[in-house]
Tab-separated table of C-alpha atoms and ligand atoms in Angstrom:
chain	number	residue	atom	x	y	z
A	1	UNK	CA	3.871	40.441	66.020
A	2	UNK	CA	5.720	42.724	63.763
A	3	UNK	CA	7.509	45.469	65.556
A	4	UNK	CA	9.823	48.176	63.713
A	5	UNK	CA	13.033	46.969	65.897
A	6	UNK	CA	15.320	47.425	63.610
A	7	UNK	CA	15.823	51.255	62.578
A	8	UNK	CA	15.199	52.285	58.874
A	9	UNK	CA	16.162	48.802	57.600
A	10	UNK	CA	12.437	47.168	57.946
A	11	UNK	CA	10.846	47.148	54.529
A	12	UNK	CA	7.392	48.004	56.383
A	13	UNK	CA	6.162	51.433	57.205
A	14	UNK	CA	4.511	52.522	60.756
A	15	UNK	CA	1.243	52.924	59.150
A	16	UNK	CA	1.536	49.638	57.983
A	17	UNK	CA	3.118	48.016	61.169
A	18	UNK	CA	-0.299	49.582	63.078
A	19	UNK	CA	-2.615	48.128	61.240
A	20	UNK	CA	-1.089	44.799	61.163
A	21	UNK	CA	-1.192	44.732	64.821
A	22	UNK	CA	-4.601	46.644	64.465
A	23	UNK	CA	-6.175	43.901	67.481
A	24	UNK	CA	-2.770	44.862	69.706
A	25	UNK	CA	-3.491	48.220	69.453
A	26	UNK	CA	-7.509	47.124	70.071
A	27	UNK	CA	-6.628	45.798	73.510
A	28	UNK	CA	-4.289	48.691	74.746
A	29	UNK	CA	-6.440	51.526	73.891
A	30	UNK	CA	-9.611	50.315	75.003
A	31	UNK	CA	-9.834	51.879	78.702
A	32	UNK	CA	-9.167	55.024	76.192
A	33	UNK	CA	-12.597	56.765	76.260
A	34	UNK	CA	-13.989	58.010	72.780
A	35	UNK	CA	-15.395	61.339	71.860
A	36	UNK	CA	-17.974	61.390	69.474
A	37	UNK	CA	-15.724	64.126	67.546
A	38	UNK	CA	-15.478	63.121	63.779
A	39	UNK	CA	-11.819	63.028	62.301
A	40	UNK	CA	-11.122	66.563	60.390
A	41	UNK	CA	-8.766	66.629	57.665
A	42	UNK	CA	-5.667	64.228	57.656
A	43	UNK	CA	-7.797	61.391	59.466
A	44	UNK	CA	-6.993	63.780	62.676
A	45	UNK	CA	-3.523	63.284	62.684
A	46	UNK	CA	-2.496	65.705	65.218
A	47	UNK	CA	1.361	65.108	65.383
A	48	UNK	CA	3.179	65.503	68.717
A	49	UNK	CA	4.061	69.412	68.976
A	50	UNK	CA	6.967	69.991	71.127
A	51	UNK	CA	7.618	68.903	74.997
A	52	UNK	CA	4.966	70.677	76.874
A	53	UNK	CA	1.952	69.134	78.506
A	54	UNK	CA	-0.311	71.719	76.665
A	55	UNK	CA	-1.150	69.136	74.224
A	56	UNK	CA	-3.629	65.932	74.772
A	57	UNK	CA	-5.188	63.694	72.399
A	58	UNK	CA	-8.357	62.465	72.745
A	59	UNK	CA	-10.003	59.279	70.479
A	60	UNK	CA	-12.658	60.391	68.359
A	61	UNK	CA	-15.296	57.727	67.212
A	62	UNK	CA	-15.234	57.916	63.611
B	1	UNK	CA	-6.329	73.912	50.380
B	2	UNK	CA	-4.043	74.599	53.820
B	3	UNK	CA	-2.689	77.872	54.273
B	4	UNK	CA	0.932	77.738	54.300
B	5	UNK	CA	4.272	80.126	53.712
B	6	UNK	CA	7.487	78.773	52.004
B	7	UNK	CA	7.565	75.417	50.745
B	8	UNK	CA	10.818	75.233	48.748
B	9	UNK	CA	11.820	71.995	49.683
B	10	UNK	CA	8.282	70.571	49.527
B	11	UNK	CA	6.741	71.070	53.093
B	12	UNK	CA	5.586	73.690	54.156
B	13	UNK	CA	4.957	76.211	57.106
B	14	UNK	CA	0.963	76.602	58.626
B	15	UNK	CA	0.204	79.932	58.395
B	16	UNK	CA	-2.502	79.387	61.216
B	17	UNK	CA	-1.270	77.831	64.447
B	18	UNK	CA	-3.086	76.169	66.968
B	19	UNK	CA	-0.780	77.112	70.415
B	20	UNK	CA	0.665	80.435	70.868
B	21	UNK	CA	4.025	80.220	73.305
B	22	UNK	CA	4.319	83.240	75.154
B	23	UNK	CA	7.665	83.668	77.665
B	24	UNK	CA	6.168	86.424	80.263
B	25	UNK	CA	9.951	86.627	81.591
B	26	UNK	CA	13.271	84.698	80.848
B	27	UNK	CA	13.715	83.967	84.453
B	28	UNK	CA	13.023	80.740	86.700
B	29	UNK	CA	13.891	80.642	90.326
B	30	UNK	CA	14.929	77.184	90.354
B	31	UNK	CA	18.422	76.377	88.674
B	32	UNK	CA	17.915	72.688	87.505
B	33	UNK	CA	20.637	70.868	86.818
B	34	UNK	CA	19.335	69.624	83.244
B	35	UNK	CA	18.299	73.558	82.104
B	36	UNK	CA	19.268	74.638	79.286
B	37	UNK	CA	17.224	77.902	79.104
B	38	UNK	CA	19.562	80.630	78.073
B	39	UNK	CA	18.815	84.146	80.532
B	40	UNK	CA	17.268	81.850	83.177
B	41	UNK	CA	19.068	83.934	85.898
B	42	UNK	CA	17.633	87.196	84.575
B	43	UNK	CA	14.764	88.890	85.232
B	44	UNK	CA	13.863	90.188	82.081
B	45	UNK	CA	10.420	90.968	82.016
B	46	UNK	CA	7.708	91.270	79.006
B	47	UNK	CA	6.437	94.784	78.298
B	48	UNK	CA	2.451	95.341	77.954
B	49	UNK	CA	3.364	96.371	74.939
B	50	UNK	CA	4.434	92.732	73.084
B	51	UNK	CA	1.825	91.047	75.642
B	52	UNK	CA	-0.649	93.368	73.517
B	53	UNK	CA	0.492	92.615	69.667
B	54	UNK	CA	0.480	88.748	70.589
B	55	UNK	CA	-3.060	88.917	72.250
B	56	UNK	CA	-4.249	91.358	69.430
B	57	UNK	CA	-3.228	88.596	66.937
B	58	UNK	CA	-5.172	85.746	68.512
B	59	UNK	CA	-7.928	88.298	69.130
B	60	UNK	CA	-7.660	88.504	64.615
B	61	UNK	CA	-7.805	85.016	64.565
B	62	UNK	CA	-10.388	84.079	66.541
B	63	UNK	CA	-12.462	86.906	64.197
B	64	UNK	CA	-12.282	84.577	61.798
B	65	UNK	CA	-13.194	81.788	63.454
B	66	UNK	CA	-9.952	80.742	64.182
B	67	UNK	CA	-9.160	79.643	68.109
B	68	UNK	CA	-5.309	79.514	69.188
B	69	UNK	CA	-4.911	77.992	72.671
B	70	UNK	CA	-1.980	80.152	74.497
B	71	UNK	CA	0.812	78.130	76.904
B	72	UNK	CA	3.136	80.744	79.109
B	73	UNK	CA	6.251	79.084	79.638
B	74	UNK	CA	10.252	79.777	79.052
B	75	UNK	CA	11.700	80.544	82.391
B	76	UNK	CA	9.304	80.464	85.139
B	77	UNK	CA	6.179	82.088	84.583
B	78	UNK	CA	4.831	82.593	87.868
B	79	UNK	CA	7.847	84.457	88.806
B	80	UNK	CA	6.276	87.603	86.927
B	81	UNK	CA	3.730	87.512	89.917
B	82	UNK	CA	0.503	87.202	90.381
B	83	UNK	CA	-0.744	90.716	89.674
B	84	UNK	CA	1.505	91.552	86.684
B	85	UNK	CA	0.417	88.145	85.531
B	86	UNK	CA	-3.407	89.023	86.436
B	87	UNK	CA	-2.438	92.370	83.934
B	88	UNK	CA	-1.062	90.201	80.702
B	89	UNK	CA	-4.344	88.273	80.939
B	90	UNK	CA	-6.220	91.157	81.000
B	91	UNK	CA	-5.280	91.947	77.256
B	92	UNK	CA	-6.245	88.665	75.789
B	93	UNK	CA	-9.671	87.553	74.500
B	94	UNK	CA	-12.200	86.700	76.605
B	95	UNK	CA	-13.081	83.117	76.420
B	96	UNK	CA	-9.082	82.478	75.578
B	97	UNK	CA	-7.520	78.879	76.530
B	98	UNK	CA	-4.519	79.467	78.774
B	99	UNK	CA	-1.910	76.995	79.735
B	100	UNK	CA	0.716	77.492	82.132
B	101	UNK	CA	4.086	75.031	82.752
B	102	UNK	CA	5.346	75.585	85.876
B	103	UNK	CA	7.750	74.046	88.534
B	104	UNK	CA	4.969	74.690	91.210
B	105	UNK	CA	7.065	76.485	93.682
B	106	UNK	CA	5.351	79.810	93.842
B	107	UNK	CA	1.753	78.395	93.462
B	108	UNK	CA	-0.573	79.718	96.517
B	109	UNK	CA	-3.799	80.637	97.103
B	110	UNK	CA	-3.660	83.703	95.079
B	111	UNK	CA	-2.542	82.031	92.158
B	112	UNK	CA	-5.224	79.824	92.523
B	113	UNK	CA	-7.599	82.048	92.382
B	114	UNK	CA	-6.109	83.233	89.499
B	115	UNK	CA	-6.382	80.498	87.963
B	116	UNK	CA	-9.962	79.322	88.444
B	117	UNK	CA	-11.018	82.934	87.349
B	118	UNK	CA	-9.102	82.056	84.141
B	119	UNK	CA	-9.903	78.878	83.693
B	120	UNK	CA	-6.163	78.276	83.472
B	121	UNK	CA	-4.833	74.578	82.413
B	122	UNK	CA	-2.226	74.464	85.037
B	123	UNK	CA	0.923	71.549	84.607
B	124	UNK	CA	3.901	71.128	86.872
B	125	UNK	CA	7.105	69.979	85.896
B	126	UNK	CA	8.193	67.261	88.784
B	127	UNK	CA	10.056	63.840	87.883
B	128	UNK	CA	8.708	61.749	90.379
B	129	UNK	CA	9.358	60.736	93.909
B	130	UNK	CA	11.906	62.909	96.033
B	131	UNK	CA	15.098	61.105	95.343
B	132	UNK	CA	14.345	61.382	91.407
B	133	UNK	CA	14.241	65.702	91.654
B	134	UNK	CA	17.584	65.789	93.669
B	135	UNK	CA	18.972	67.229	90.401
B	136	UNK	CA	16.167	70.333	90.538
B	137	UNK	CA	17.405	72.735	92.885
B	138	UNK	CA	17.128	76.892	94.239
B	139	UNK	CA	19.610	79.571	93.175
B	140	UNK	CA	21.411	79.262	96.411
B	141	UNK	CA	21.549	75.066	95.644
B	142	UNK	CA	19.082	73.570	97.930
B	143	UNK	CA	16.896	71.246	96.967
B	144	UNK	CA	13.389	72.631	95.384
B	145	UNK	CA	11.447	69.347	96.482
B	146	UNK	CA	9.600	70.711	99.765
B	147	UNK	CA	8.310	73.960	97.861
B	148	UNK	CA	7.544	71.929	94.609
B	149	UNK	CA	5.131	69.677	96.888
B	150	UNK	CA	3.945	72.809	99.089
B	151	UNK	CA	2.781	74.339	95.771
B	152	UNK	CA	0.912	70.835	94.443
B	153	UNK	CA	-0.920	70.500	97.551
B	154	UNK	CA	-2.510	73.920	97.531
B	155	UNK	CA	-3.504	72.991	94.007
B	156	UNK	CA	-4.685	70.038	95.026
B	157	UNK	CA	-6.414	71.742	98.125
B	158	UNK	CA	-7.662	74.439	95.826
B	159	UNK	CA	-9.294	71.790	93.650
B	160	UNK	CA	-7.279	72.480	90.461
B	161	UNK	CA	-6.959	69.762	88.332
B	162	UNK	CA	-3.229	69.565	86.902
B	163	UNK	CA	-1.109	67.341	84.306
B	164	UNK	CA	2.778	66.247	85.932
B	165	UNK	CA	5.672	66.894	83.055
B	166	UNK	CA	8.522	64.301	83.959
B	167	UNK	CA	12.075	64.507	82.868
B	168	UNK	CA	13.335	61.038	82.853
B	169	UNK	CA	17.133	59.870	83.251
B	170	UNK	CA	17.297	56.317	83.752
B	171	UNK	CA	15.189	54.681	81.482
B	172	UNK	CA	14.257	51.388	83.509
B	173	UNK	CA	11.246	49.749	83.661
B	174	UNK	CA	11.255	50.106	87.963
B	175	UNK	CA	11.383	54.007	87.119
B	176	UNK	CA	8.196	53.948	85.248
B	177	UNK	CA	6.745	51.834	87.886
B	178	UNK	CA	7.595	54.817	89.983
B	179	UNK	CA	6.751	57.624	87.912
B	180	UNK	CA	3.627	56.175	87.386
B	181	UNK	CA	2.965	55.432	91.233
B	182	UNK	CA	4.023	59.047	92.137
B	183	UNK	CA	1.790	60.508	89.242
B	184	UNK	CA	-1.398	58.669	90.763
B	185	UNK	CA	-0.142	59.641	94.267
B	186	UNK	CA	-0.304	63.298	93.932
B	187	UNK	CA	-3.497	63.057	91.753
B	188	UNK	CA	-2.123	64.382	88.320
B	189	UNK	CA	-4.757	64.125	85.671
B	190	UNK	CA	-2.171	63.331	82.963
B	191	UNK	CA	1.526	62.560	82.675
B	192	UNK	CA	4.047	63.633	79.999
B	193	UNK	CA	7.344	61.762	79.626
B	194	UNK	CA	10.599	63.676	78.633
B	195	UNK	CA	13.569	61.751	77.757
B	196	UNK	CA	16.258	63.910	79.413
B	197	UNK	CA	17.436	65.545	76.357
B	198	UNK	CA	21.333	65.770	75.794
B	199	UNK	CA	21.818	69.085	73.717
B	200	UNK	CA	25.073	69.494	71.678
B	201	UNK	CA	26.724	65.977	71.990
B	202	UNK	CA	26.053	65.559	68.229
B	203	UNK	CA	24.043	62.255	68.813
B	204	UNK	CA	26.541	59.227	68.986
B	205	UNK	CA	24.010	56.157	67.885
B	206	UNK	CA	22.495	54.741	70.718
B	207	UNK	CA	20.562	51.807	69.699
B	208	UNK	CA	21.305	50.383	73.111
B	209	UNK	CA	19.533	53.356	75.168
B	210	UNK	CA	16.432	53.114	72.801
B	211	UNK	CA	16.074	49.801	73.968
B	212	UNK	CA	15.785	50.691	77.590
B	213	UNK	CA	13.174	53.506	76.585
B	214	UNK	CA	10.962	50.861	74.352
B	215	UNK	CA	11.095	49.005	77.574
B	216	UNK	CA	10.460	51.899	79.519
B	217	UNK	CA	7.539	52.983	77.381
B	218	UNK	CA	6.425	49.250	77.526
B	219	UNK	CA	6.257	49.132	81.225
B	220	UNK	CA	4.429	52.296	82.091
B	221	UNK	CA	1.658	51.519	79.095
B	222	UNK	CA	1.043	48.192	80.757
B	223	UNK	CA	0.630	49.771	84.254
B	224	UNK	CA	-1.888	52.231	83.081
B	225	UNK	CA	-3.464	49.371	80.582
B	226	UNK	CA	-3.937	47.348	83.983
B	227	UNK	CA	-4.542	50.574	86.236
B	228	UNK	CA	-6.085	53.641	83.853
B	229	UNK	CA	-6.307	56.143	86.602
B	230	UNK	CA	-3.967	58.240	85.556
B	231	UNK	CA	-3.962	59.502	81.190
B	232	UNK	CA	-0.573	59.089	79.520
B	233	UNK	CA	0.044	61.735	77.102
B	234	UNK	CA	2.301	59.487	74.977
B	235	UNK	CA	0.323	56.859	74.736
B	236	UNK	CA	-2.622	59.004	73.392
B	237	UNK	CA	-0.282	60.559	71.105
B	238	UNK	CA	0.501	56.558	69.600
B	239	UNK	CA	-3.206	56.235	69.868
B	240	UNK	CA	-4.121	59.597	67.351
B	241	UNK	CA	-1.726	58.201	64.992
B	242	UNK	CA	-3.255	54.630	65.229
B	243	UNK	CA	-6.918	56.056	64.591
B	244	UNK	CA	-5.527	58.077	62.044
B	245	UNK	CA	-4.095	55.437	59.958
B	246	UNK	CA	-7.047	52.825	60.290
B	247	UNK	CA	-8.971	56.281	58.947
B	248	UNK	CA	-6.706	56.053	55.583
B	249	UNK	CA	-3.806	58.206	56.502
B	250	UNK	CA	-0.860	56.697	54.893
B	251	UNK	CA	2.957	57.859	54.773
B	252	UNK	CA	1.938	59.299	51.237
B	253	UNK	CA	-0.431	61.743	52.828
B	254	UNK	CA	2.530	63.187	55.196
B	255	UNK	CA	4.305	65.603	52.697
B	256	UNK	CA	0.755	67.655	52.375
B	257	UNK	CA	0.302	68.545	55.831
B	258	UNK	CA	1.811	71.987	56.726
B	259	UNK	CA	4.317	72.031	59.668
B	260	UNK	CA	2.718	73.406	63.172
B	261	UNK	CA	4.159	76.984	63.354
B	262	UNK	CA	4.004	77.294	67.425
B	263	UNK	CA	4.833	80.813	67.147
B	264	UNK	CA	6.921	82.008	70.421
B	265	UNK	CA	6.672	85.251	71.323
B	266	UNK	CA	9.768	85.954	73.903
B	267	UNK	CA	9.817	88.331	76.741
B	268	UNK	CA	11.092	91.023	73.772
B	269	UNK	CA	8.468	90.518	71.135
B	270	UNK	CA	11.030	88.199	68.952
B	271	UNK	CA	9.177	85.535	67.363
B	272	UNK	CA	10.702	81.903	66.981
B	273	UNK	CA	8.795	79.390	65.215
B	274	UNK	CA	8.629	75.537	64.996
B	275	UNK	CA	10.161	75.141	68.853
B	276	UNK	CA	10.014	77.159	71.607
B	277	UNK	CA	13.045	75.279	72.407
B	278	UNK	CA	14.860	77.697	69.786
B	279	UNK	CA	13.845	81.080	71.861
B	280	UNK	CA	16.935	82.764	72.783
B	281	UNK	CA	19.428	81.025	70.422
B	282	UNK	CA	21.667	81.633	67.827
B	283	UNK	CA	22.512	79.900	64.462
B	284	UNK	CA	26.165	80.307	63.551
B	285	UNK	CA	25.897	81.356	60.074
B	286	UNK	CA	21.795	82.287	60.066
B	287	UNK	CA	22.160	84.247	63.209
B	288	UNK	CA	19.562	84.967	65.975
B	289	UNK	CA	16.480	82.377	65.750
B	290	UNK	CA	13.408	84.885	64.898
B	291	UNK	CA	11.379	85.388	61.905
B	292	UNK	CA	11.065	89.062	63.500
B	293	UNK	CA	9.199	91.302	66.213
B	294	UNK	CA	5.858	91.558	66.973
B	295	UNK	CA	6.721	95.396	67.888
B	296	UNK	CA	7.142	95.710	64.470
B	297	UNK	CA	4.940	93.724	62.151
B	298	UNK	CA	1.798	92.075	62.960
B	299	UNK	CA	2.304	88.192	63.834
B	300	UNK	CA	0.238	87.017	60.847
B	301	UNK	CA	2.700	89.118	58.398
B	302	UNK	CA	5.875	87.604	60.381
B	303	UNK	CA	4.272	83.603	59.526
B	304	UNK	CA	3.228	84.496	56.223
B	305	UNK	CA	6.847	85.326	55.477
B	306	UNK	CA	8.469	83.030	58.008
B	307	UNK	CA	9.274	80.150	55.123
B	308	UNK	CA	11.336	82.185	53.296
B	309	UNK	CA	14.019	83.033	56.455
B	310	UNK	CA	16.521	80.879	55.509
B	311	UNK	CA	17.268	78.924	59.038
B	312	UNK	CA	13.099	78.511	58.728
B	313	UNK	CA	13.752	76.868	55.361
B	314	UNK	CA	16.891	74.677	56.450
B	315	UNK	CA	14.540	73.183	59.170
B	316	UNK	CA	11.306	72.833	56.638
B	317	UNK	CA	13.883	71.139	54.871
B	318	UNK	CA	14.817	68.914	58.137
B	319	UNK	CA	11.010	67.736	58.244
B	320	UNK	CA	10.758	67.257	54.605
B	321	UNK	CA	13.727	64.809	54.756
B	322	UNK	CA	11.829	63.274	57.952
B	323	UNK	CA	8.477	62.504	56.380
B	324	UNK	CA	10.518	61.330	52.954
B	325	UNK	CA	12.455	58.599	54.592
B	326	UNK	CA	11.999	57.772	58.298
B	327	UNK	CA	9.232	55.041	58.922
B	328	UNK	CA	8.024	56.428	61.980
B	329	UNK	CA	7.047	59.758	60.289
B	330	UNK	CA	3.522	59.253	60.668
B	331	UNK	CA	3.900	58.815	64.117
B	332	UNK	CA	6.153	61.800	64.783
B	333	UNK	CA	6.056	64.386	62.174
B	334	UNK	CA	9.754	65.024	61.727
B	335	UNK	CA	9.278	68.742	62.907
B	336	UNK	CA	11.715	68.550	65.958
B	337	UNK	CA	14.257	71.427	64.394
B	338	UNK	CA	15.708	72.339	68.250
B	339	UNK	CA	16.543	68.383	69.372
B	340	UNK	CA	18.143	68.319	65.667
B	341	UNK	CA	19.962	71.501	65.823
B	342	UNK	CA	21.816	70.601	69.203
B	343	UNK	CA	21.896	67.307	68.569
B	344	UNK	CA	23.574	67.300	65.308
B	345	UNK	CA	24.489	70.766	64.479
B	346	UNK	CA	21.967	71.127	61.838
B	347	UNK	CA	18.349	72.113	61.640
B	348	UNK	CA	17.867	70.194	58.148
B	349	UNK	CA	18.984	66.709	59.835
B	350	UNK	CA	16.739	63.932	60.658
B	351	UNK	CA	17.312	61.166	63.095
B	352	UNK	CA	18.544	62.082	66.827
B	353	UNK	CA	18.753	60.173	70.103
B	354	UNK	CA	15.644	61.983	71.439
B	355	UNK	CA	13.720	61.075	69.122
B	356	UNK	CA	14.742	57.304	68.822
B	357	UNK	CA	14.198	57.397	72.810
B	358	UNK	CA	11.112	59.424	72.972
B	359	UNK	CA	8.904	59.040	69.581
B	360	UNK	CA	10.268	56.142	68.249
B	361	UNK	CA	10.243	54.378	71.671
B	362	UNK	CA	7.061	55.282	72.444
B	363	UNK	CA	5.942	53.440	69.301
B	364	UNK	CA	7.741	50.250	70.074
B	365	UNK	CA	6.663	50.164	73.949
B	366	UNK	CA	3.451	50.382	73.064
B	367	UNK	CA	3.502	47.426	70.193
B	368	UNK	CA	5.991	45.080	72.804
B	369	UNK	CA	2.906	45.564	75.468
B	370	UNK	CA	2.084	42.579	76.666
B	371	UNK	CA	-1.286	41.667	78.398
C	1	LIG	S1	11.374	59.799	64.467
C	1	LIG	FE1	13.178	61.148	64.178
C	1	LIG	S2	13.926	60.683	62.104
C	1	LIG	FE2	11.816	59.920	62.280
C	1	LIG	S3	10.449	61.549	61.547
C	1	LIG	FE3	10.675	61.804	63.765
C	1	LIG	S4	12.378	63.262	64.037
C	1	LIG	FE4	12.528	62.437	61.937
């Protein structure tokens, strides 16, 4: 499995790393139920705000 | 086309944010030992007036079509009281999303009430069993635990669903078993993990402790993998960013998205943006961290001209650098200005400890998960 273990030195990216280990990922999110939401703009990248429990993520389907 | 305000070193500042902070007062009864809230032993309270301009704002917004979700926090908001409280909610739009972090210590049955009236997303900030709180104690130094569960049970009696914010110290896979445990014990709905964040030590590397929070984070996604009950904030966070990247996102895409304002609004109408964490403090050379009063100027005026105040454009500049060279950009978003500023004495930095523990970690646990 690739894994980004070694701080800035890896010559692969995250979004790269993620879809190598796209059947990982597969297994681990899968009790994650999906909303039928599509994706907006930026493939719904919703980064991680700040440290308050305000903000959830849900999967969307597309 | 986004709407955005500066952009001189490439990203840029949303003009349009999605969560409002709001501080109702600067003071919390509790005196934790890991709080670093400047004024938390005052009582200084929020005039109708700011409460107004800030609800006035979203009430703009949402004219044109635009929803902002509102979270009352900085200091302890329930210790404005439940009918002062009951009086800023008054002002805001109806149909408004309100969040409230609290320690849980005042909640009763008239805050309850208030808050299924409101439809107010309640969390509570407790770290786990009893022996893992020992650190969160009253003004007079007793420990807070008995009145932080009093107040969860009458939510839970109440029926008030509720997420659990955890502050985590020791970083071994036996505390995640427990925070876990504890979360699915008191019947939280979703748990947040917070590295306990060391501000000002100027981030000596730590390669060592990230490995104990990948671990960490690898642990508590396996329990849930095995036992879902209980959502994990973190891990849906890793998951957005995985759906988001099999959707085409790459790193490429990163510099184009404008940075998430989160406009705070303190108890005096002073507006912070980027982190609430930055309410209250002062830059040594930039001075006090506000783009300005809502007293004074409308909130939409004080965003539109927010990228131009220079500490603003030192910590664009900060997430610009982020989403340039750090590989786990697309995970994280580089916009972490306060944990850079006390970390490393600069807002324009990049790397820190809390965010190798929390958002690089997070990453990592989840891809050393094992079935
Ligand atoms: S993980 Fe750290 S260095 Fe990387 S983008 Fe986030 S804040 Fe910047």
């Amino acid at each position: 499995m690739s894994t980004l273990n070694s701080e800035h030195t890896s010559d692969k990216n995250l979004d790269e790393v993620l879809l190598a280990n796209a059947e990982h990922f597969e297994w681990l999110l899968s009790p994650m139920p999906r909303s039928s939401t599509p994706p907006g703009h930026e493939g719904g990248l919703v980064f991680h705000k700040f440290n308050s429990m305000s903000q959830t993520w849900s999967r969307s389907d597309a | 086309m986004h709407a955005v305000s500066g952009g001189v070193s490439g990203t840029a500042l949303g003009l349009r944010p999605s969560v409002l902070v709001m501080q109702p007062t600067t003071l919390c009864n509790l005196n934790c030992g890991y709080c670093y809230l400047p004024d938390r032993g005052k009582r200084l309270g929020m005039p109708a007036a700011v409460n107004r301009a800030a609800a006035e704002a979203v009430a703009r917004w949402r004219d044109s079509g635009h929803q902002v979700e509102v979270l009352w926090h900085a200091g302890e908001p329930l210790a404005v009281g439940v009918h002062k409280f009951e009086n800023l909610l008054a002002d805001w739009p109806p149909g408004t999303v309100h969040h409230i972090q609290t320690n849980a210590t005042l909640i009763d049955e008239a805050w309850c009430d208030l808050f299924h009236r409101h439809h107010v997303r309640v969390s509570v900030s407790i770290d786990g069993p009893e022996h893992m709180n020992s650190g969160r104690v009253t003004r007079g130094g007793a420990p807070a635990w008995l009145r932080i569960t009093a107040g969860i049970a009458v939510l839970r009696r109440q029926g008030i669903p509720f997420h659990m914010l955890s502050v985590v110290q020791d970083p071994a896979p036996e505390v995640a078993q427990l925070v876990y445990a504890h979360a699915c014990d008191i019947g939280a709905e979703v748990l947040g993990i917070l590295p306990q964040e060391t501000k000002g030590t100027h981030g000596e590397c730590s390669s060592t402790r990230k490995s104990q929070w990948v671990s960490f984070f690898a642990e508590l996604f396996t329990l849930w993998r095995a036992h879902p009950v209980v959502r994990l904030r973190d891990l849906e966070s890793v998951a957005n960013c995985y759906d988001a990247v099999r959707s085409g996102i790459t790193v490429d895409d990163l510099l184009d998205i404008p940075v998430e304002p989160i406009p705070t609004v303190s108890y005096d109408g002073e507006v912070t943006v980027m982190s609430p964490d930055l309410a209250g403090f002062a830059h040594p050379q930039h001075g006090a961290f506000t783009v300005g009063n809502v007293l004074r100027h409308p909130l939409e005026d004080l965003l539109s001209r927010a990228g131009s105040v220079p500490w603003v454009r030192e910590a664009l500049a900060g997430v610009d650098a982020c989403r340039r060279i750090c590989r786990y950009a697309v995970g994280c978003g580089g916009s972490w200005p306060a944990n850079k500023y006390f970390e490393l004495g600069r807002l324009d930095g990049t790397e820190t400890n809390f965010c190798r523990n929390l958002h690089q970690a997070k990453i990592e646990g989840a891809l050393s998960c094992q079935p």
